[in-house]
Coordinates of C-alpha atoms (C1' of nucleotides) in Angstrom, one line a residue:
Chain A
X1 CA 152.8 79.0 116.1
X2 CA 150.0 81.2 116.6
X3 CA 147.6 81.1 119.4
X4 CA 145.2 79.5 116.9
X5 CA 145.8 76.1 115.0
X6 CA 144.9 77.5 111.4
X7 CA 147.4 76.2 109.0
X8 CA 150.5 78.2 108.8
X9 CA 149.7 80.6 105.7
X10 CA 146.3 81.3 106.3
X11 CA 145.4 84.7 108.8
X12 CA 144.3 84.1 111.8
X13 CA 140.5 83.8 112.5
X14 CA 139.3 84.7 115.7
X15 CA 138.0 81.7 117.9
X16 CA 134.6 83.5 118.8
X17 CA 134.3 83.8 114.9
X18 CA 135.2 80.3 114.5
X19 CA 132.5 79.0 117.9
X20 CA 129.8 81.5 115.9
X21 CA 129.9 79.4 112.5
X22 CA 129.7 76.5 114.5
X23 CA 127.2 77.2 116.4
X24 CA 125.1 78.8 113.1
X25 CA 125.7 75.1 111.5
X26 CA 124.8 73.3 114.7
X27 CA 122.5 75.2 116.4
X28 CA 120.8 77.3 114.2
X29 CA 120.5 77.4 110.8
X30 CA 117.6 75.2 109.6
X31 CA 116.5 75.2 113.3
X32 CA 112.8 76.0 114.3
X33 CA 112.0 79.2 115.7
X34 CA 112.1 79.3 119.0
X35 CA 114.9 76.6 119.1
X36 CA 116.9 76.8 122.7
X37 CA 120.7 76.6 122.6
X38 CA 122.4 75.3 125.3
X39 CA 123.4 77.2 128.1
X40 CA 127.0 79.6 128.0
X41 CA 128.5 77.6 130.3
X42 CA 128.4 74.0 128.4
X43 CA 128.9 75.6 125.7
X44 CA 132.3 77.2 126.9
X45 CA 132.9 73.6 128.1
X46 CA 132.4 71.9 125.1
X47 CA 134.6 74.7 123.1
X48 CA 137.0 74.4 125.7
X49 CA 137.5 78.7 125.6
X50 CA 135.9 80.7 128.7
X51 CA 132.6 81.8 129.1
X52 CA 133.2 85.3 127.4
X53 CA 134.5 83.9 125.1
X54 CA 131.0 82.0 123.7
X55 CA 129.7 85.5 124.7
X56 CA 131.4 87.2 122.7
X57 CA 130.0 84.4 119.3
X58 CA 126.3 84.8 120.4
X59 CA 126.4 88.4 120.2
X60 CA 127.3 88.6 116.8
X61 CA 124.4 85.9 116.3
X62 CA 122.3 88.3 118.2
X63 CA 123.4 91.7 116.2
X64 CA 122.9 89.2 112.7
X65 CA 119.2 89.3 114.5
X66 CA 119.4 85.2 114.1
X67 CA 119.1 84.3 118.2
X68 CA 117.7 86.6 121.3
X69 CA 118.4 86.0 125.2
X70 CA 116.0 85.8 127.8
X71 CA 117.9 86.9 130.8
X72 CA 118.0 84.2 133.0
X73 CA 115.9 82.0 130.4
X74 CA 118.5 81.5 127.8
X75 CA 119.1 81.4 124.3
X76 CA 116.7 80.8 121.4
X77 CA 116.7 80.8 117.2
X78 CA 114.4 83.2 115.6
X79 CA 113.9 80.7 112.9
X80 CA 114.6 80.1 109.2
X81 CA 112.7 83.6 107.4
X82 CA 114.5 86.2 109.1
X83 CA 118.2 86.6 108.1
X84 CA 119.9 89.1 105.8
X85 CA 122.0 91.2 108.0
X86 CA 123.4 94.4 107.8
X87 CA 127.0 94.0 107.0
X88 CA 129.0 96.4 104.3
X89 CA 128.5 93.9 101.1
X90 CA 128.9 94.9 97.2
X91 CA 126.0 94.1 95.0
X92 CA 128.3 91.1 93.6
X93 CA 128.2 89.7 97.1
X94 CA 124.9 90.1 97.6
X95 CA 123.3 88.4 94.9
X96 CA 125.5 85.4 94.8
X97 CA 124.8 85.5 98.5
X98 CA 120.8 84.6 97.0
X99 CA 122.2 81.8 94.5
X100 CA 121.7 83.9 91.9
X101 CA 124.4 84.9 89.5
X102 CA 125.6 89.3 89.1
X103 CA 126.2 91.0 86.2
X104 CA 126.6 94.2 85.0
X105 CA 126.7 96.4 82.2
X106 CA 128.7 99.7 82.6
X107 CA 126.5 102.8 81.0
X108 CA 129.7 105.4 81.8
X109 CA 133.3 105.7 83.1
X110 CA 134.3 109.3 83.5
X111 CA 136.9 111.6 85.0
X112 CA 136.2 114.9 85.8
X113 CA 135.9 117.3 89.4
X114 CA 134.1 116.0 91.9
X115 CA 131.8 119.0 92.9
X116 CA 130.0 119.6 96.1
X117 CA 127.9 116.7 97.2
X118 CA 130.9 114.2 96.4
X119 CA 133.8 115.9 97.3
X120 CA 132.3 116.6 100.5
X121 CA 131.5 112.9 101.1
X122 CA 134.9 112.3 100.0
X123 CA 136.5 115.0 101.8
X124 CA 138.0 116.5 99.0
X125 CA 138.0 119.5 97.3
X126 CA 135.6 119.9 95.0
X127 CA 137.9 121.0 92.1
X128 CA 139.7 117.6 93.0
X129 CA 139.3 115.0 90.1
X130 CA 137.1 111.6 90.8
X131 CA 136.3 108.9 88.7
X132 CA 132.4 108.4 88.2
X133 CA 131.3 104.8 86.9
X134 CA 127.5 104.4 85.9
X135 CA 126.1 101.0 85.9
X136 CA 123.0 98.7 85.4
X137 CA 123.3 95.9 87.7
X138 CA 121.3 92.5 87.5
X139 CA 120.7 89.0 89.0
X140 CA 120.3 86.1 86.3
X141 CA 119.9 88.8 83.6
X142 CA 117.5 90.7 85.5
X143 CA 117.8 94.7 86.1
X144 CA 117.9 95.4 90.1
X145 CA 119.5 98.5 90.1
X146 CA 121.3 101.5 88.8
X147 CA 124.7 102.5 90.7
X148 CA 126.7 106.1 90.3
X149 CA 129.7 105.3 92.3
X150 CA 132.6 108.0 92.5
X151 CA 135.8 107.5 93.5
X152 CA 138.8 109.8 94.4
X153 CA 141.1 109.4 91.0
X154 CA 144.2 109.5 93.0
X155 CA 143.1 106.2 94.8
X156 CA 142.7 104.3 91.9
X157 CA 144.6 105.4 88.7
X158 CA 143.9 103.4 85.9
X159 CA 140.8 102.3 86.9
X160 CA 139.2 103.0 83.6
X161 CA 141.1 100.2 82.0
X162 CA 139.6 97.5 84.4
X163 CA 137.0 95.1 83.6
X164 CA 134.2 96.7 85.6
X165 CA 131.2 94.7 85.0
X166 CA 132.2 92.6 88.0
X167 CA 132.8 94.0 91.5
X168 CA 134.6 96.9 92.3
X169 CA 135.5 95.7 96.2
X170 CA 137.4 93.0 94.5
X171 CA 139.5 95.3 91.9
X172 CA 139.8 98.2 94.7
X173 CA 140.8 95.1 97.3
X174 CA 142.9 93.2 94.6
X175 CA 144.8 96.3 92.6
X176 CA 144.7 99.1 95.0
X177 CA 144.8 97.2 98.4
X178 CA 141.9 99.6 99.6
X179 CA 139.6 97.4 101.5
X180 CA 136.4 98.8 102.5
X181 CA 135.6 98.6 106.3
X182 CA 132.6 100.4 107.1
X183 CA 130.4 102.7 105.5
X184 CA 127.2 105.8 106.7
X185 CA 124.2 104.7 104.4
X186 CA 121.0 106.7 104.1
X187 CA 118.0 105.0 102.3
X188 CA 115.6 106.7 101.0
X189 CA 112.4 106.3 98.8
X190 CA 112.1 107.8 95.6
X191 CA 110.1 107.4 92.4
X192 CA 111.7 106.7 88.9
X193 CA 111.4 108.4 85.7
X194 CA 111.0 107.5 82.5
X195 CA 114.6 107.2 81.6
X196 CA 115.6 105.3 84.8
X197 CA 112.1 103.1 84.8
X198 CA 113.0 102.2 81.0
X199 CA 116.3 100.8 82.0
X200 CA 115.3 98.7 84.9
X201 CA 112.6 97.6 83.0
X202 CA 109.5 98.5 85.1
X203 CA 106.3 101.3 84.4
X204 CA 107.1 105.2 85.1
X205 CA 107.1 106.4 88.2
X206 CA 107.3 103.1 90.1
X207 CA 109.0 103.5 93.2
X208 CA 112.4 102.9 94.1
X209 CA 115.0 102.5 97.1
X210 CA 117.7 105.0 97.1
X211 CA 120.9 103.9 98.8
X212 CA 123.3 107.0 99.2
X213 CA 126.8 105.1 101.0
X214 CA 130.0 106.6 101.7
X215 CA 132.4 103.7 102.0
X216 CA 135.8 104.4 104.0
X217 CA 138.9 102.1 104.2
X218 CA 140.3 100.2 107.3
X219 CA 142.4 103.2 108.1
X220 CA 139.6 105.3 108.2
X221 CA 140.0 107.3 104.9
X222 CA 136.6 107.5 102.4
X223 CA 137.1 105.7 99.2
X224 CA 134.1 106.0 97.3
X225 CA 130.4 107.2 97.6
X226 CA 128.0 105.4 95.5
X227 CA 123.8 106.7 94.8
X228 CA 122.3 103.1 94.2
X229 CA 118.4 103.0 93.1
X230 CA 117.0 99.4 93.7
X231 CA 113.5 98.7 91.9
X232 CA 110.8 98.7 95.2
X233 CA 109.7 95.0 93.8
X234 CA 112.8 93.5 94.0
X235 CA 114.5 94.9 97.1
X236 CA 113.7 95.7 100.7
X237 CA 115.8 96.0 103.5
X238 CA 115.2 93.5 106.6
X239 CA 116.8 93.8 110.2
X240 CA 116.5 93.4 113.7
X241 CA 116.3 96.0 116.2
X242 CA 116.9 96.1 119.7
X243 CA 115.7 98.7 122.2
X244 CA 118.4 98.4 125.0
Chain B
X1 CA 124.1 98.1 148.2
X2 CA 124.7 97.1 144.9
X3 CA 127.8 97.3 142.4
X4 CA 126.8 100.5 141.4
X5 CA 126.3 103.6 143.8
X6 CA 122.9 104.4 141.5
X7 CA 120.7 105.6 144.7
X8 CA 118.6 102.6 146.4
X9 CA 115.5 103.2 144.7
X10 CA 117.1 103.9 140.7
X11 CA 117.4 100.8 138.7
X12 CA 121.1 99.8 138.3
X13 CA 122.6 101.0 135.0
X14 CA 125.9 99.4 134.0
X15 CA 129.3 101.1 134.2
X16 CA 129.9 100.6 130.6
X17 CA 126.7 102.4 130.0
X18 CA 128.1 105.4 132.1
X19 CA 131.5 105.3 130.9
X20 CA 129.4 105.3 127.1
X21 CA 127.5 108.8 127.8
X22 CA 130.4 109.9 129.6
X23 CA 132.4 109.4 126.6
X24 CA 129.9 110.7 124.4
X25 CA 129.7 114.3 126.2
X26 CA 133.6 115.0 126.6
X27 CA 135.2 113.5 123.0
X28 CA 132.2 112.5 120.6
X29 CA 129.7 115.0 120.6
X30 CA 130.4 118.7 119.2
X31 CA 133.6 117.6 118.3
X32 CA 134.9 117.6 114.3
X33 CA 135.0 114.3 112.6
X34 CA 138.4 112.3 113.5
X35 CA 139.0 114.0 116.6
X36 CA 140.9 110.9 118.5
X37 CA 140.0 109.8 121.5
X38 CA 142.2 108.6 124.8
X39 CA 143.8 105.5 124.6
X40 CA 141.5 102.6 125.8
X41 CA 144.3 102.2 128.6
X42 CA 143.9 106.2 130.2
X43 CA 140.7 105.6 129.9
X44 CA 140.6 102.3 131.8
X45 CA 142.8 104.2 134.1
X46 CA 140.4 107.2 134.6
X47 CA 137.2 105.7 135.0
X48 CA 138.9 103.3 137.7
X49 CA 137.9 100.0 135.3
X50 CA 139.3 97.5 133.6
X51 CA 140.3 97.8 130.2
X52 CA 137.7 95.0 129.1
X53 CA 134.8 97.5 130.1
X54 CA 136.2 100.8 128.4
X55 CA 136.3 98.5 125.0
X56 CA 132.5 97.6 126.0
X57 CA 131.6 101.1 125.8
X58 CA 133.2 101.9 123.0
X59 CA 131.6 99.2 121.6
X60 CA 128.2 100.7 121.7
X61 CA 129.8 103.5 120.4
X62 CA 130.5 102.6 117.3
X63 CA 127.9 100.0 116.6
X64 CA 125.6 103.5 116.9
X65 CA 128.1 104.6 113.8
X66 CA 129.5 107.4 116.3
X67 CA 133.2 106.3 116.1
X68 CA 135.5 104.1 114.3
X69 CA 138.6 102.0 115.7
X70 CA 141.7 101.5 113.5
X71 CA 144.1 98.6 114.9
X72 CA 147.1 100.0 116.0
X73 CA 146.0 103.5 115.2
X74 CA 143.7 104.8 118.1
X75 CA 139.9 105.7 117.8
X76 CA 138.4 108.5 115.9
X77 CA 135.5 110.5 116.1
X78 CA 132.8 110.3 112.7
X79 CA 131.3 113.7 112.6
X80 CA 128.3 115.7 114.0
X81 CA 127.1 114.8 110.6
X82 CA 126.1 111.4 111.2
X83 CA 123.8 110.1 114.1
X84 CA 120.8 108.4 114.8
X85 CA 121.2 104.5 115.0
X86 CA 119.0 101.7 114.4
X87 CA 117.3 101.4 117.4
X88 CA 113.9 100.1 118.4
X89 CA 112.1 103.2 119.1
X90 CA 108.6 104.6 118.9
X91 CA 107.3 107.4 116.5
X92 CA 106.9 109.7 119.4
X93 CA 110.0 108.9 121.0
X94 CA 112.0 109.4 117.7
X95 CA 110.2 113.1 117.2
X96 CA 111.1 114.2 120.6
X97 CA 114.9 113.2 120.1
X98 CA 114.5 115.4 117.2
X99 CA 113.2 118.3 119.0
X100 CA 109.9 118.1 117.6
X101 CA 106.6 117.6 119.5
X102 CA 104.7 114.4 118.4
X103 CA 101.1 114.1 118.3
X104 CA 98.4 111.9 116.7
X105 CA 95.4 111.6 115.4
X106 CA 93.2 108.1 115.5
X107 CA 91.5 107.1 112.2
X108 CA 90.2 103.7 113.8
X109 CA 90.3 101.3 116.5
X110 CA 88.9 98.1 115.8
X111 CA 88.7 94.5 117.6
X112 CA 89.1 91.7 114.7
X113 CA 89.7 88.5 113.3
X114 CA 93.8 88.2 112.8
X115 CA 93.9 87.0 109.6
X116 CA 96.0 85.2 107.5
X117 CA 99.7 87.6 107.8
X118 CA 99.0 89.4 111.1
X119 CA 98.6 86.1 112.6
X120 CA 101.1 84.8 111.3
X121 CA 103.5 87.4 112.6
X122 CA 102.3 87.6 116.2
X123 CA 101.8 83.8 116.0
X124 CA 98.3 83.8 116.8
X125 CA 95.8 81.3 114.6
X126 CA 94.2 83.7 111.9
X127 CA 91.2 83.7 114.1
X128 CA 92.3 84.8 116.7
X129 CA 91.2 88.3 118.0
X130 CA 93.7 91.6 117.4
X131 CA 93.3 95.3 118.3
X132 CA 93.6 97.5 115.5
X133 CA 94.8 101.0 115.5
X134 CA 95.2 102.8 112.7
X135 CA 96.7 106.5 113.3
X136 CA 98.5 109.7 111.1
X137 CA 100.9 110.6 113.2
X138 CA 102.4 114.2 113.1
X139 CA 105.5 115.9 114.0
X140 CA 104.5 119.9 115.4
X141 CA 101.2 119.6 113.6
X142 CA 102.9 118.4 110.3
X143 CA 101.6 115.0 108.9
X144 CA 104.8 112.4 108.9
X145 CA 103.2 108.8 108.7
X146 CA 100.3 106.7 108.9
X147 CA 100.6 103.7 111.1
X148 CA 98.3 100.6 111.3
X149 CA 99.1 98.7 114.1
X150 CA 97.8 94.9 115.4
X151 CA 98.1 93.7 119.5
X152 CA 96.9 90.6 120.2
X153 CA 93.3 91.4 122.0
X154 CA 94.6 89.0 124.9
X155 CA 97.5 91.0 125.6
X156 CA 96.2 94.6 125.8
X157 CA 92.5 93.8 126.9
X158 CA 90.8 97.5 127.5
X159 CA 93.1 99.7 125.4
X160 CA 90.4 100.7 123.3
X161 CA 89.5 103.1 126.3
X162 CA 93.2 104.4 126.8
X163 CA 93.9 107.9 125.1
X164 CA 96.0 106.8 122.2
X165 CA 96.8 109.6 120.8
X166 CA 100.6 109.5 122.3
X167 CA 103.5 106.8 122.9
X168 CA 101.6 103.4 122.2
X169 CA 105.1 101.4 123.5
X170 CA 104.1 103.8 126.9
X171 CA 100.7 102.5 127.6
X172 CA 101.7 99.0 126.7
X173 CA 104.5 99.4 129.5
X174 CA 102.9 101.3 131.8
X175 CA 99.3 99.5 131.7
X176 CA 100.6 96.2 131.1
X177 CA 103.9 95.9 131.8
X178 CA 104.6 94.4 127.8
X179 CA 108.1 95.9 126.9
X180 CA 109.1 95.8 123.9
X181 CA 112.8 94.5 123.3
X182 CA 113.7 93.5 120.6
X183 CA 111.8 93.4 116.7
X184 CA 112.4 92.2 112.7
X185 CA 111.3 95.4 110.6
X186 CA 112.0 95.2 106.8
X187 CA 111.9 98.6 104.8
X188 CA 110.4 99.0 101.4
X189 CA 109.6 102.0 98.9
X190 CA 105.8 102.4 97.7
X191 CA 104.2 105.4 96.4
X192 CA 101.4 106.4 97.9
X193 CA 97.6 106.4 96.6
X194 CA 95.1 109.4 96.6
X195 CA 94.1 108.6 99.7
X196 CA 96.8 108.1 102.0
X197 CA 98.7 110.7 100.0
X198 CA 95.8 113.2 101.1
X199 CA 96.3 112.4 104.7
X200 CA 99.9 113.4 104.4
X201 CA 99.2 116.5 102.8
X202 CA 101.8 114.9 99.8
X203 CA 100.9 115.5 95.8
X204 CA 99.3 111.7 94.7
X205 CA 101.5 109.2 93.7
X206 CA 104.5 110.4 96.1
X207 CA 107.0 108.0 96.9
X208 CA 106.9 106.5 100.7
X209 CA 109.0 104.2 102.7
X210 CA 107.0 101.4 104.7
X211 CA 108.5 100.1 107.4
X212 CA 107.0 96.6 108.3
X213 CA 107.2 95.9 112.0
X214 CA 106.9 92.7 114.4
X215 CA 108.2 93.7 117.9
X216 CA 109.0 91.2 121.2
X217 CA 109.1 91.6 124.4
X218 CA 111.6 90.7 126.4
X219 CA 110.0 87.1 127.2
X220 CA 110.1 86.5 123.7
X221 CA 106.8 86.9 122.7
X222 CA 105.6 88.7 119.5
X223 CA 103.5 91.8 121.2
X224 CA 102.9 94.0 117.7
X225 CA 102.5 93.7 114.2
X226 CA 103.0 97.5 113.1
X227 CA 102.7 98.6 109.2
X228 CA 103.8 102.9 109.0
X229 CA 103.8 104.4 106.0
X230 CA 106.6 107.6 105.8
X231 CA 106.6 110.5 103.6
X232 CA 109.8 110.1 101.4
X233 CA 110.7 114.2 101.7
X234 CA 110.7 113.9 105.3
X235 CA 112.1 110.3 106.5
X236 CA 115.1 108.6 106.0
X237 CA 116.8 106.1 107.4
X238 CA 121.0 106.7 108.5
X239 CA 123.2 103.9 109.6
X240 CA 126.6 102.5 109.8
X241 CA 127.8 99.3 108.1
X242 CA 130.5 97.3 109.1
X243 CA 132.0 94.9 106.7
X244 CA 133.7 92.2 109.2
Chain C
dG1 C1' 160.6 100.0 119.7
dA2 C1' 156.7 102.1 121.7
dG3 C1' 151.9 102.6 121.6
dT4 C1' 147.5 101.2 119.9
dG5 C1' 143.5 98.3 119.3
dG6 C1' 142.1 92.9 119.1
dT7 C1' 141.6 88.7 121.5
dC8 C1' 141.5 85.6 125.4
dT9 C1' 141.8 83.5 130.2
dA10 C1' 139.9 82.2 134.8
dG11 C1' 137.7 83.5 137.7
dA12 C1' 133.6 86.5 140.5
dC13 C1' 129.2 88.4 141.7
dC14 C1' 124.5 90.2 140.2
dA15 C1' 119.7 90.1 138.2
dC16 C1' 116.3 87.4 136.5
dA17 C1' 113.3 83.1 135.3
dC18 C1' 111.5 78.9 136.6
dT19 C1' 109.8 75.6 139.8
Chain D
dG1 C1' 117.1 77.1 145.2
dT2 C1' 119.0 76.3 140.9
dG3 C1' 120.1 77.6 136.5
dT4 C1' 120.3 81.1 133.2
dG5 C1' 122.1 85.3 131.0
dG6 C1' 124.5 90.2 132.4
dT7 C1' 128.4 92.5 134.1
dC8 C1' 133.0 93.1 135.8
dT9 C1' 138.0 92.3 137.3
dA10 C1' 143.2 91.8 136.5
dG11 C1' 145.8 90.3 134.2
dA12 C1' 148.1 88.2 129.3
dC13 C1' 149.6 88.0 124.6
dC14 C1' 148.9 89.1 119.6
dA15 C1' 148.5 92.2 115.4
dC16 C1' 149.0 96.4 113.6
dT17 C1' 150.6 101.4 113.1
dC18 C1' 153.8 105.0 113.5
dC19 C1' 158.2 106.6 114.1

DNA sequence: GAGTGGTCTAGACCACACT
DNA sequence: GTGTGGTCTAGACCACTCC
């Protein structure tokens, strides 16, 4: 047996992951703003786990900006409208993650070398071959964004063949075992042209968030660097901050 | 005396913040990307701390996208390439870390009627009085961002009279002892009008990011309700993702 | 198997808020 | 003073990587 009481098959999940679900269900979602939790200490009682323990549950609440401490005050909910956090998610992800349902249609699947920009992202050379897919990406239907993702061809041969209009975490997870595990992002804001604008389905020269993300495996290795272009009226980007 | 040998007077700053810049000078900074760093054990070992403290460093560490941690495999250096976290910082604050010299010029200050979203955000009735600054604020002379800023008038009674023309987040400290800790911010692309494209010495119709701002202090209370407008060619925003 | 990071325990004391 | 969160110790065992 294994130190926690998951059934036999299924991997292990930490305990201060399992206390911060429970306490997002109990304690916090559809809570107030302002709502108190109860104090570390019961709460390390009432898991029966030690104190760091329950520490260790509330600050990934805190880094998902959903509670804040008071030292010496305690605990409290920031309330229902702030939320979205930022973890490393896939468009797929994301919009089911809104109850709405992803799609894509894929505009171009190429192989060819990866020049400058990419291969130095993917630390190859820029001779080296990667595999560019082009896609429109939507919610219900809807255009959201357009996504030039690269990827080194050695990683993923055969690729092309795949049914690509759903997510690419799940065939790079699924067929290649390459599981993203972090990611460097730099947003930017841009404005679209005619040709881009037509496709989302907005005026020219509306204005855009540019998401430039290189993606690197759990053992530390970059797997693919993606240019995504959200419309401005259907994206933004919320998240807490902390000053430390 | 206290745990820490800080002299009598400094405030106490935790080990693992030490052991953290300590870290940072001799294995993150100037050196390539993947350089590995000791063992969490030597290190525990030659800081004189426990183990449980080292990992706390290195937690900051790589929360600020600085280094990455494969089970089993050791921890690894990103790059000199990619820095600047997602901290809660002021303009002028963020210029200097860049080297630059900040300055500002005030369009407006104003005393007001909330209204309907800025009191909403700093959870004051819509009636309710604010201070309103509105302010381009440049890096060495060169325009980088408007800002329009709301205090509660009940908060920061008198700053009218301060010079405001530097760190805002200073006099609000320093005057009256509001520190900001933590805040929600949300990001979005606009393009910019004649006007405010004018200011920033941009061609019309330039793309922007707007950063949308509500910042606490550390009792919890909303203290500022901040709207900044950034020139797209010279901001971005660079962070790490984790997926979890 | 040896070495690494990941998780956890059972305490302790400090700094701060509230009354 | 009492209660809260913030930091730290000195261990332990687990999961994973590399050889």
């Amino acid at each position: 047996m294994t130190k926690n009481d998951a059934s036999a098959t299924a991997p292990v999940r930490a305990k201060y992951l399992q206390i911060k679900d429970s306490l997002l269900q109990d304690h916090v979602e559809g809570k107030p703003a302002g709502t108190a939790l109860p104090p570390e200490r019961v709460l390390a009682q009432d898991f029966g786990v030690t104190r760091v323990t329950v520490r260790r549950a509330i600050d990934e609440l805190e880094s998902d900006g959903l509670v804040y401490r008071i030292q010496g005050g305690g605990t409290y909910t920031v309330g229902p409208s702030i939320a979205k956090s930022l973890r490393l998610t896939s468009f797929s992800e994301d919009v089911r993650a809104r109850g709405r349902t992803p799609s894509s249609e894929v505009l171009e699947v190429s192989q060819g070398p990866a020049g400058d920009e990419v291969g130095r992202s993917l630390h190859l050379s820029p001779m080296d071959t990667v595999v560019t897919i082009r896609r429109l990406r939507m919610a219900d239907g809807e255009p959201m964004c357009l996504e030039v993702c690269a990827l080194p061809a050695r990683l993923a041969p055969g690729i092309e063949e795949e049914d690509l209009t759903g997510s690419l975490y799940a065939i790079l997870s699924g067929r290649y075992g390459l599981e993203p595990a972090r990611a460097e992002q730099v947003i930017e804001a841009t404005v679209l042209d005619e040709r881009e604008a037509g496709m989302l389905a907005v005026p020219p020269f509306s204005a855009a968030l540019r998401a430039t993300r290189t993606s690197y495996d759990t053992r530390g290795g970059p797997i693919e660097f993606a240019v995504t272009t959200y419309r401005a009226d259907r994206y933004s980007l919320r998240f807490a901050v902390r000053r430390d």
